[in-house]
PDB file of C-alpha atoms and ligand atoms in Angstrom:
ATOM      1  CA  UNK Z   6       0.000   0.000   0.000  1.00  0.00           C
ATOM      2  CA  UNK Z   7       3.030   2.193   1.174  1.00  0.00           C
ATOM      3  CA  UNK Z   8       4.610   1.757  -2.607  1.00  0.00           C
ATOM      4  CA  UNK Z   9       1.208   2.089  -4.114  1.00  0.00           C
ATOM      5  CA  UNK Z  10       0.897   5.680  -2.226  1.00  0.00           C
ATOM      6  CA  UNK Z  11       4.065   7.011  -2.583  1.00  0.00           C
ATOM      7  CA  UNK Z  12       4.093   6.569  -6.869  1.00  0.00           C
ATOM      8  CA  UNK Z  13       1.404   9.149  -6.399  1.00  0.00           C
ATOM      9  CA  UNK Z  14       2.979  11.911  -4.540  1.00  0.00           C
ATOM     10  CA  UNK Z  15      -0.171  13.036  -2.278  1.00  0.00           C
ATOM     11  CA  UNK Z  16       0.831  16.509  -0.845  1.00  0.00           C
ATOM     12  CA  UNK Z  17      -0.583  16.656   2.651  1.00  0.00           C
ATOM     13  CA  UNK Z  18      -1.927  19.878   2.693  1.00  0.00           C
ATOM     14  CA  UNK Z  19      -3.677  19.568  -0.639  1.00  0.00           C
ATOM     15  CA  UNK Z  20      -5.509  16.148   1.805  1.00  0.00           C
ATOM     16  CA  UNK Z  21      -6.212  18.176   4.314  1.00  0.00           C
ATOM     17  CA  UNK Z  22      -8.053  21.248   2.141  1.00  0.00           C
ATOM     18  CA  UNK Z  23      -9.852  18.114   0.380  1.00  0.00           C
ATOM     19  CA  UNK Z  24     -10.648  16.370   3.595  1.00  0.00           C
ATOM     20  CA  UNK Z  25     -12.189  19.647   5.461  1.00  0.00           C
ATOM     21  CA  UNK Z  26     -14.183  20.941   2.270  1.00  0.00           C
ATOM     22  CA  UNK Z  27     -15.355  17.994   0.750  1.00  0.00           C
ATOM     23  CA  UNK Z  28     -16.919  17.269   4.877  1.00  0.00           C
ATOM     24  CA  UNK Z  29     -18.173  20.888   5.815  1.00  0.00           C
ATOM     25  CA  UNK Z  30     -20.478  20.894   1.953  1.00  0.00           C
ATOM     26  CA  UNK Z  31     -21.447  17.413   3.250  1.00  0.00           C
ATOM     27  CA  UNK Z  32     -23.233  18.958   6.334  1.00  0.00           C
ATOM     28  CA  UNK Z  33     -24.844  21.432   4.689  1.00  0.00           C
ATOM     29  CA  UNK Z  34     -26.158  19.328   1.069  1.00  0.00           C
ATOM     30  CA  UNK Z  35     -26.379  15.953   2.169  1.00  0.00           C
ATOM     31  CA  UNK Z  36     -29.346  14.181   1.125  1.00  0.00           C
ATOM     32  CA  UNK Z  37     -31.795  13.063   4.487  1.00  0.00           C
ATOM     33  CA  UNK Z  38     -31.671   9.271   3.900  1.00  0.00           C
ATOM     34  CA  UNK Z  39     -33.055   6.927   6.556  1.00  0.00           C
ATOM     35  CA  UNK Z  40     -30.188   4.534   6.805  1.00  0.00           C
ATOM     36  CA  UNK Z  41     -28.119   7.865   7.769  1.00  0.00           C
ATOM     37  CA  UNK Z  42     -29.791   7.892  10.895  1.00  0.00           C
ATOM     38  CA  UNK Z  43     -29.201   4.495  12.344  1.00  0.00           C
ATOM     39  CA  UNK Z  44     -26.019   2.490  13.243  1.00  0.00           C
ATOM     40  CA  UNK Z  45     -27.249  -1.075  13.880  1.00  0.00           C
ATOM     41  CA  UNK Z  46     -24.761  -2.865  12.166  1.00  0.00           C
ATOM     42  CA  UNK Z  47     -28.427  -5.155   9.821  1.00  0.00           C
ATOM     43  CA  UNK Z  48     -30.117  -2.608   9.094  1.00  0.00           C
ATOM     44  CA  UNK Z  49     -26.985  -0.727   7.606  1.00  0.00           C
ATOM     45  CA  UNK Z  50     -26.223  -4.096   5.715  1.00  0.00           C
ATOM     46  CA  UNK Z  51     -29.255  -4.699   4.452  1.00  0.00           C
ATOM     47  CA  UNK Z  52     -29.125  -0.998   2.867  1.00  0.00           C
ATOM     48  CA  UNK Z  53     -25.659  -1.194   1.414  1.00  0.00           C
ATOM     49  CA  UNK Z  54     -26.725  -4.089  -0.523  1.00  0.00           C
ATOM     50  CA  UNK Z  55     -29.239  -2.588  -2.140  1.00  0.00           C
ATOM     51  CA  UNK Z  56     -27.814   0.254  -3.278  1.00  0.00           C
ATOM     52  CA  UNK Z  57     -25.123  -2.124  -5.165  1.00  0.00           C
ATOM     53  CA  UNK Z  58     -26.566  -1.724  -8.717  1.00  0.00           C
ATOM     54  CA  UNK Z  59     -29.921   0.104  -7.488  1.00  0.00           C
ATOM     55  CA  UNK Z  60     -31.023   3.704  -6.952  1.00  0.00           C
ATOM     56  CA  UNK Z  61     -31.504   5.334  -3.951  1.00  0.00           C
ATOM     57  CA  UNK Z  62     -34.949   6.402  -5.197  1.00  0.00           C
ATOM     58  CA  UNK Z  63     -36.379   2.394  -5.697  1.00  0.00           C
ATOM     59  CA  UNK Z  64     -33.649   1.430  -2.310  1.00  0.00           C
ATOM     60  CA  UNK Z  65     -35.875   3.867  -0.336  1.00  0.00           C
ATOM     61  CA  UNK Z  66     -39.127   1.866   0.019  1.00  0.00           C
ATOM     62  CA  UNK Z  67     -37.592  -1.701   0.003  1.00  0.00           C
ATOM     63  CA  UNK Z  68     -35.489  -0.915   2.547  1.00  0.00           C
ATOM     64  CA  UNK Z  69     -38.233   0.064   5.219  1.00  0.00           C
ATOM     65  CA  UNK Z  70     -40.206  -2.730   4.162  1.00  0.00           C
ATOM     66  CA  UNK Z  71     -37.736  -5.407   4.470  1.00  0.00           C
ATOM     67  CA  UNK Z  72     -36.731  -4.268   7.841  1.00  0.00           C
ATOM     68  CA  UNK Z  73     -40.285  -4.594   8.871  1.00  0.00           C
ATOM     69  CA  UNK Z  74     -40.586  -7.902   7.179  1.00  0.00           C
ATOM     70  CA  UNK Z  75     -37.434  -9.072   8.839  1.00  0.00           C
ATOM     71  CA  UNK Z  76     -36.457  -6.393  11.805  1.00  0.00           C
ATOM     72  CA  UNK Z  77     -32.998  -8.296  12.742  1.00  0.00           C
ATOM     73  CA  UNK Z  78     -30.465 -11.017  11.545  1.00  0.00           C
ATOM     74  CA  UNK Z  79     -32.320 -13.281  13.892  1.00  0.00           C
ATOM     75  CA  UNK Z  80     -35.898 -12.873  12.049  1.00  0.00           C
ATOM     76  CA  UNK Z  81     -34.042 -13.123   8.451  1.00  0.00           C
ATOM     77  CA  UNK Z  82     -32.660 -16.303   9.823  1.00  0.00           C
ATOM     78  CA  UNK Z  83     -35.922 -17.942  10.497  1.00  0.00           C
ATOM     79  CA  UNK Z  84     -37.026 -17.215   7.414  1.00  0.00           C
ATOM     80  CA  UNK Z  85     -37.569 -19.119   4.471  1.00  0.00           C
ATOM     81  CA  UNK Z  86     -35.074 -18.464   1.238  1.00  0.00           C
ATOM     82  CA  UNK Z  87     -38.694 -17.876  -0.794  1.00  0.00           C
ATOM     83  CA  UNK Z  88     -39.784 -15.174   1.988  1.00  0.00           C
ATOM     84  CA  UNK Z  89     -36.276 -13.341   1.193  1.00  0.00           C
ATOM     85  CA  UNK Z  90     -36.907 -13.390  -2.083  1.00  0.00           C
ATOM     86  CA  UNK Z  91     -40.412 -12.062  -2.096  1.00  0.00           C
ATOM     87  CA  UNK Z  92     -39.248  -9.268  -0.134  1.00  0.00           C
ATOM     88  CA  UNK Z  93     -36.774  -8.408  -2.539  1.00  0.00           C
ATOM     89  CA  UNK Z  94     -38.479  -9.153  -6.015  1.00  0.00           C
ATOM     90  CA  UNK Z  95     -38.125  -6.134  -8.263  1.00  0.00           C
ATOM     91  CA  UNK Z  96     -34.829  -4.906  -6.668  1.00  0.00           C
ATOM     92  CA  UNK Z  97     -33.138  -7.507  -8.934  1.00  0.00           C
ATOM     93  CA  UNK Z  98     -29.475  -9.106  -8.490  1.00  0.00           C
ATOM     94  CA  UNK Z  99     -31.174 -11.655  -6.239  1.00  0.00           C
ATOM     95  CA  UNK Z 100     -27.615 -12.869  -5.620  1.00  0.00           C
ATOM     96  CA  UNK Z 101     -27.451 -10.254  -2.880  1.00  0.00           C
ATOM     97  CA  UNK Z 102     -30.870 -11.746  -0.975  1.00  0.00           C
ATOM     98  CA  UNK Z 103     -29.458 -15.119  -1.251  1.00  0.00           C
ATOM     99  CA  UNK Z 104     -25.941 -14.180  -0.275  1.00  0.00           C
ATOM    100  CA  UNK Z 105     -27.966 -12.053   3.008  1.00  0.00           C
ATOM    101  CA  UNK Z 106     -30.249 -15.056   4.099  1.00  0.00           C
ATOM    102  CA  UNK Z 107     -27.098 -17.037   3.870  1.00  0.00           C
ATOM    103  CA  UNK Z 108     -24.965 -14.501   5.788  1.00  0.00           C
ATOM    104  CA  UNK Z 109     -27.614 -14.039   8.375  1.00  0.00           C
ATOM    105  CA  UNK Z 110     -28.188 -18.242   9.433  1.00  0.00           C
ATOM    106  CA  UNK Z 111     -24.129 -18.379   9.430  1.00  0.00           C
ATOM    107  CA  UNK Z 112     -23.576 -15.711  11.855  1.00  0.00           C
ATOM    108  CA  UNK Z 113     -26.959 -16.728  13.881  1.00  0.00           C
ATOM    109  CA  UNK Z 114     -25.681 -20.102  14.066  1.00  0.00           C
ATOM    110  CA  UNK Z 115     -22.002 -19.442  14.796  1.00  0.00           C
ATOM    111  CA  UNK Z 116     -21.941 -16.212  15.847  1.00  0.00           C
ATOM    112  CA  UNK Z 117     -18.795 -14.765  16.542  1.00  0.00           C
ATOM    113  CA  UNK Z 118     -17.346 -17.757  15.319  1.00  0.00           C
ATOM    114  CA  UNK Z 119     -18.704 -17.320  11.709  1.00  0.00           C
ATOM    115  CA  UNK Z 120     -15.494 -14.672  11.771  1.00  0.00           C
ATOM    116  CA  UNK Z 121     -12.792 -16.459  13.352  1.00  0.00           C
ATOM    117  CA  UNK Z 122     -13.838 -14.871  17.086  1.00  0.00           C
ATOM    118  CA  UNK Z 123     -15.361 -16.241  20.115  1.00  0.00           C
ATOM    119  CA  UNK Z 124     -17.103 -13.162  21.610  1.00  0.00           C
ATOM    120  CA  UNK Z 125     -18.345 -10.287  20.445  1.00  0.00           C
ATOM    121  CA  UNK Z 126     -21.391  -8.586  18.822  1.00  0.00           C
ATOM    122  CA  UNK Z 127     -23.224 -10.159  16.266  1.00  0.00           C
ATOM    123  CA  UNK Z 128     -21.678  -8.922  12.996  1.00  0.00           C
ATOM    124  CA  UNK Z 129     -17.945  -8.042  13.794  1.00  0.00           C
ATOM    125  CA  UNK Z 130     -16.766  -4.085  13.866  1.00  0.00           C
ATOM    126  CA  UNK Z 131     -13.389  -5.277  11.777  1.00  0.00           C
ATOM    127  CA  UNK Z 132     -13.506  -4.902   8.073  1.00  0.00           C
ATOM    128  CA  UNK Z 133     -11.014  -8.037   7.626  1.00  0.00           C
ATOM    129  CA  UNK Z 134     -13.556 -10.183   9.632  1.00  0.00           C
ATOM    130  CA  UNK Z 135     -16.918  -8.467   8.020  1.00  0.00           C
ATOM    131  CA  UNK Z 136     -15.083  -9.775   4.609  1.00  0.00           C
ATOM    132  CA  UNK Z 137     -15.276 -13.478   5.826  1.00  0.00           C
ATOM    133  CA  UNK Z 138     -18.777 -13.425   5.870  1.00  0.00           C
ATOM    134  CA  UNK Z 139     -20.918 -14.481   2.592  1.00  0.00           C
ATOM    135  CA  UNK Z 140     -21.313 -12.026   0.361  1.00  0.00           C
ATOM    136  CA  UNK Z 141     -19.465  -9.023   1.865  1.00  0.00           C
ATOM    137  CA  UNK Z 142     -16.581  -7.819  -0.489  1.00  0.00           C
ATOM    138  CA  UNK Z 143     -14.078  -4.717   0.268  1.00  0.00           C
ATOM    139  CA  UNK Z 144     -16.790  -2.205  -0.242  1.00  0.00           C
ATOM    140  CA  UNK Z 145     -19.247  -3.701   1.884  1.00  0.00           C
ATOM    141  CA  UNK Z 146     -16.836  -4.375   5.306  1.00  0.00           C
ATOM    142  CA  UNK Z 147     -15.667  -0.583   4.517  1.00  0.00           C
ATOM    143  CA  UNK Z 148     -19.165   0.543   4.415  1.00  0.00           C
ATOM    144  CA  UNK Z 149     -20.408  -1.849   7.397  1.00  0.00           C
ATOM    145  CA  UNK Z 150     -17.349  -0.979   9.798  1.00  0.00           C
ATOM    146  CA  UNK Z 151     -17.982   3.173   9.325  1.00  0.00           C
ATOM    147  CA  UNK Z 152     -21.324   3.548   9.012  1.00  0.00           C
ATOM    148  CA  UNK Z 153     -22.239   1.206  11.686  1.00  0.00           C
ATOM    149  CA  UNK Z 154     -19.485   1.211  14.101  1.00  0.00           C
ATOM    150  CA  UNK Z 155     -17.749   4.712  12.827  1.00  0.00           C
ATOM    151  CA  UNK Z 156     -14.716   2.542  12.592  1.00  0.00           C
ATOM    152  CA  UNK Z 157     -11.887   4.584  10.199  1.00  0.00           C
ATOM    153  CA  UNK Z 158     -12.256   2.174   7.264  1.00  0.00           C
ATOM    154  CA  UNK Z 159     -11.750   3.339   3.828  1.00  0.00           C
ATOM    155  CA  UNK Z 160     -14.398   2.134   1.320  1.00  0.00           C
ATOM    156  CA  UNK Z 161     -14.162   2.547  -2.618  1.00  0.00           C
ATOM    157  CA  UNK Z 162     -16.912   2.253  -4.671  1.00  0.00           C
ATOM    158  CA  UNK Z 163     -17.749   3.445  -8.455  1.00  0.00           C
ATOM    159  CA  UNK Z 164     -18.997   7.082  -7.148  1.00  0.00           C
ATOM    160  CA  UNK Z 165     -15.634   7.092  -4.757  1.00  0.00           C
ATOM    161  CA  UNK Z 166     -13.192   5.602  -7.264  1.00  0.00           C
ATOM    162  CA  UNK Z 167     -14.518   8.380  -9.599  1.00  0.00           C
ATOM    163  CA  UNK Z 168     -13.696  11.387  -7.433  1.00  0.00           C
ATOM    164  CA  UNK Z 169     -10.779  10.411  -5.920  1.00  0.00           C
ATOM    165  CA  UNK Z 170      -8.951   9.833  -9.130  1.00  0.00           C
ATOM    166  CA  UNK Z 171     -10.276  12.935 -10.802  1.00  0.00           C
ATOM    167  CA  UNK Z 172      -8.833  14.970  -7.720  1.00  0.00           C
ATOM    168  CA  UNK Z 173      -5.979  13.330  -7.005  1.00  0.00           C
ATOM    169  CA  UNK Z 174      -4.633  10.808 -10.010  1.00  0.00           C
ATOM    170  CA  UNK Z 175      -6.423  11.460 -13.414  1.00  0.00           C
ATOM    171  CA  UNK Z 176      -4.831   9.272 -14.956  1.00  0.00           C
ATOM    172  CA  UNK Z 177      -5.505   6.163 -12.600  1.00  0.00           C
ATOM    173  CA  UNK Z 178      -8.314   4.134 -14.548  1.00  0.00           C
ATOM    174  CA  UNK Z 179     -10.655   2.765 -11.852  1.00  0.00           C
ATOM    175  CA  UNK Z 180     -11.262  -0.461 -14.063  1.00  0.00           C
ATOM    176  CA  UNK Z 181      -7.766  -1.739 -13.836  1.00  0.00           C
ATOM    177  CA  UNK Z 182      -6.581  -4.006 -11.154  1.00  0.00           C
ATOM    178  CA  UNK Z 183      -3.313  -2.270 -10.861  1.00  0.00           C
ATOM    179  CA  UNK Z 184      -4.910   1.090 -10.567  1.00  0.00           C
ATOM    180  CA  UNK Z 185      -7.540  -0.299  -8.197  1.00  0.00           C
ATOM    181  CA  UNK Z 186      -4.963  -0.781  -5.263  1.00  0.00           C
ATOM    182  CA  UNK Z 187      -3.730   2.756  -5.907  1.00  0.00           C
ATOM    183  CA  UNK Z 188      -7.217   4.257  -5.566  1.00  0.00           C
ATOM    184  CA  UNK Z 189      -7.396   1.931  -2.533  1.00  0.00           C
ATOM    185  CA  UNK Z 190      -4.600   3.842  -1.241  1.00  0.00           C
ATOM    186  CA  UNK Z 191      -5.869   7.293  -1.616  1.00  0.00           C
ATOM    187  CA  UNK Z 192      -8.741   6.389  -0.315  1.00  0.00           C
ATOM    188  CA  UNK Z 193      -6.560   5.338   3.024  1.00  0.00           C
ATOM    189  CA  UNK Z 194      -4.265   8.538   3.248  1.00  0.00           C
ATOM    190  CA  UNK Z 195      -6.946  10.516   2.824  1.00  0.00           C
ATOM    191  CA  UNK Z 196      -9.454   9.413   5.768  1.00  0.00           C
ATOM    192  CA  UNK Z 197      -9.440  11.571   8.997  1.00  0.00           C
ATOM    193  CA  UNK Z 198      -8.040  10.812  11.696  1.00  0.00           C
ATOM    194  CA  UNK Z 199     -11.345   9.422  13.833  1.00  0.00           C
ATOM    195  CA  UNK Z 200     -13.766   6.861  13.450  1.00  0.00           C
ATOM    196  CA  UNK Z 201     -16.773   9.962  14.125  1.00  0.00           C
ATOM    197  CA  UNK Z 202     -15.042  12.140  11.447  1.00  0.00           C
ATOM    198  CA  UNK Z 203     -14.693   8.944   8.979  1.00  0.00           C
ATOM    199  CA  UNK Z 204     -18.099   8.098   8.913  1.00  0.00           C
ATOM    200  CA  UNK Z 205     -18.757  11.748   7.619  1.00  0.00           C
ATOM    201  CA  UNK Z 206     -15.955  11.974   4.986  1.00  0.00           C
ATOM    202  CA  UNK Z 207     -17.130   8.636   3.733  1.00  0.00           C
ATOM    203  CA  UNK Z 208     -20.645   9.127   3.093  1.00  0.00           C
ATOM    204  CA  UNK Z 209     -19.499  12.604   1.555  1.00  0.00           C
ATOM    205  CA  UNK Z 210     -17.323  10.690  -0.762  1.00  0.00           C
ATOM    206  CA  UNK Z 211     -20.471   8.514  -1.955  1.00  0.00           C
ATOM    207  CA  UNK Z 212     -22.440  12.041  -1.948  1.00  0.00           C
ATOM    208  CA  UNK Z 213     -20.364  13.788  -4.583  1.00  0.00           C
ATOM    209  CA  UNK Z 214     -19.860  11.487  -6.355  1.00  0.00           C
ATOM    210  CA  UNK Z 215     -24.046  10.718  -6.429  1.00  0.00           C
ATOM    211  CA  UNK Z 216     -24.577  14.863  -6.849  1.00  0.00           C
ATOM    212  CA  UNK Z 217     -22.033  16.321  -8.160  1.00  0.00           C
ATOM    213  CA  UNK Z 218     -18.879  14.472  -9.393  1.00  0.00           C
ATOM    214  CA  UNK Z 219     -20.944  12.013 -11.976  1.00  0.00           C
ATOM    215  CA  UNK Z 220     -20.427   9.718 -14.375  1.00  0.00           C
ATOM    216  CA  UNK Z 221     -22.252  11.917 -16.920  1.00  0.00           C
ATOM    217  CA  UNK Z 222     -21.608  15.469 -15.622  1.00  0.00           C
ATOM    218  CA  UNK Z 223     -18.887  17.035 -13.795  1.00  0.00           C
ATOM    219  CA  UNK Z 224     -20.356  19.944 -11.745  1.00  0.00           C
ATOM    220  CA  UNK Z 225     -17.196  21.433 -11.203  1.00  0.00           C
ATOM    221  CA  UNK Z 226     -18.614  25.116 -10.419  1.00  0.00           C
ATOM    222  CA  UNK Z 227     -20.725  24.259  -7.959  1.00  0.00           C
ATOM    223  CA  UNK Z 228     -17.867  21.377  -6.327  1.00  0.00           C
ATOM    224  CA  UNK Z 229     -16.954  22.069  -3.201  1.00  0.00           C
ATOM    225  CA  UNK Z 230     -13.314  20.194  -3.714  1.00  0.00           C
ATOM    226  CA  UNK Z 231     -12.552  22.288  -7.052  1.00  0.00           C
ATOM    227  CA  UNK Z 232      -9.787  24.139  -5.587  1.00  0.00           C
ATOM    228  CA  UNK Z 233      -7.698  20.797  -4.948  1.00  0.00           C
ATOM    229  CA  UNK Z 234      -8.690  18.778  -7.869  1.00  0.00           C
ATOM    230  CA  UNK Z 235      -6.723  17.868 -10.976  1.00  0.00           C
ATOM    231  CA  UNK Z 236      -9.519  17.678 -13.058  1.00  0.00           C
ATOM    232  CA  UNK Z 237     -11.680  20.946 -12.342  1.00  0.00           C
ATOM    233  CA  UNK Z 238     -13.050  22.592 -15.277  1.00  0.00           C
ATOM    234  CA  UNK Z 239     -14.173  25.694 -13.051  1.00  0.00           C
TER     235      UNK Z 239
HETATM  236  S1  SF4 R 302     -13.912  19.840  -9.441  1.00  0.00           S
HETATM  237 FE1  SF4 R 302     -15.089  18.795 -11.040  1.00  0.00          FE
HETATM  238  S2  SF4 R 302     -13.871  16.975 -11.582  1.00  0.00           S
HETATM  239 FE2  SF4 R 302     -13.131  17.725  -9.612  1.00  0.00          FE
HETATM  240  S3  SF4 R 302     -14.258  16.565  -8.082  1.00  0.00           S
HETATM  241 FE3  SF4 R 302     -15.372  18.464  -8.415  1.00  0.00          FE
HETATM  242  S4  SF4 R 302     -16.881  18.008 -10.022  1.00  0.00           S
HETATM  243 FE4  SF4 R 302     -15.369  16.343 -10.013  1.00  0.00          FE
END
């Protein structure tokens, strides 16, 4: 990661600007989205799965009516694989339902154990552990461990991968492997320095990225980062 990083060149102050700009438009513009206001460690799960390939729009009402279908791991557990799947038909990628009911009898079984542990709460705080569970790739731990337990995880998804490399490495191309452990890396040096902080910069990451920074149109005059960032147009 340390080689990965240092190829790059990341001037610290130019981090820091980034860091406190991209966080202070993130209190003032961010969208009010239910799953912002909770931390159980499900309920978060449950939402950043179906966001993966969905829109927050159509995420919205499935997610409030799975959760009061199934209101913990413990009720998904009972249930049959044909419930889960009812629950989630028209979300598509029913992968992720399966890979959930599966996740949620595992750890309900094993608990702790389903992670390599012997105590602990019932989905682990750790991304490293959170990745031994089915279904939960890098994203998903990152997403789990800050937004649930404001752990200081990075996380990279499409919407971050896009903004970090336009700010910081242009020419980094988010769909090569090689590339991918770089953006990794920026997405490391660039967290704050606690867990409260992290959950904020994170889910302002995913934000401008959603609003702002898109895939089809770069808002750059109205980007709160456009000072710092490589690829500004403004
Ligand atoms: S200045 Fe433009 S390119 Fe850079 S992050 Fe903002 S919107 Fe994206």
């Amino acid at each position: 990661m340390a080689t990965a990083l240092s190829a790059l060149r990341l001037d610290p102050q130019r981090i820091r600007t980034f860091g406190s700009k991209l966080r202070a438009w993130y209190r003032r513009n961010a969208r009010d989205l239910p799953w912002r206001h909770t931390r159980d460690p499900y309920a978060i799960l449950v939402s950043e799965l179906m966001l993966q390939q969905t829109q927050v729009s159509r995420v919205l009402d499935y997610w409030t009516r799975f959760l009061t279908r199934f209101p913990t791991l413990h009720a998904l557990a009972d249930a049959k694989e044909r419930q889960v799947l009812d629950a989630w038909a028209g979300l598509g990628y029913y992968a992720r339902a399966r890979n959930l009911h599966k996740l949620s009898r595992a750890v309900v079984r094993e608990g702790p154990r389903a992670w390599g542990d012997d105590t602990g709460p019932l989905l682990p705080a750790e991304p490293a552990k959170l990745r031994r569970l089915p279904g939960i790739g890098a994203y998903t731990a990152g997403a789990v461990a800050t937004f649930a337990f404001e752990r200081r995880a990075s996380l990279v998804d499409t919407n971050v991968a896009r903004v970090l490399t336009r700010v910081f490495a242009p020419r980094l191309q988010p769909k090569r492997s090689r590339d991918q452990k770089r953006i990794w890396a920026i997405a490391e040096a660039t967290l704050p320095r606690t867990g409260k902080a992290t959950w904020t910069h994170n889910q302002a990451l995913m934000e401008l990225g959603a609003l702002v920074c898109t895939a089809r149109v770069k808002r750059c005059d109205a980007c709160p980062v456009r000072m710092v960032c490589r690829s500004s147009d403004a």
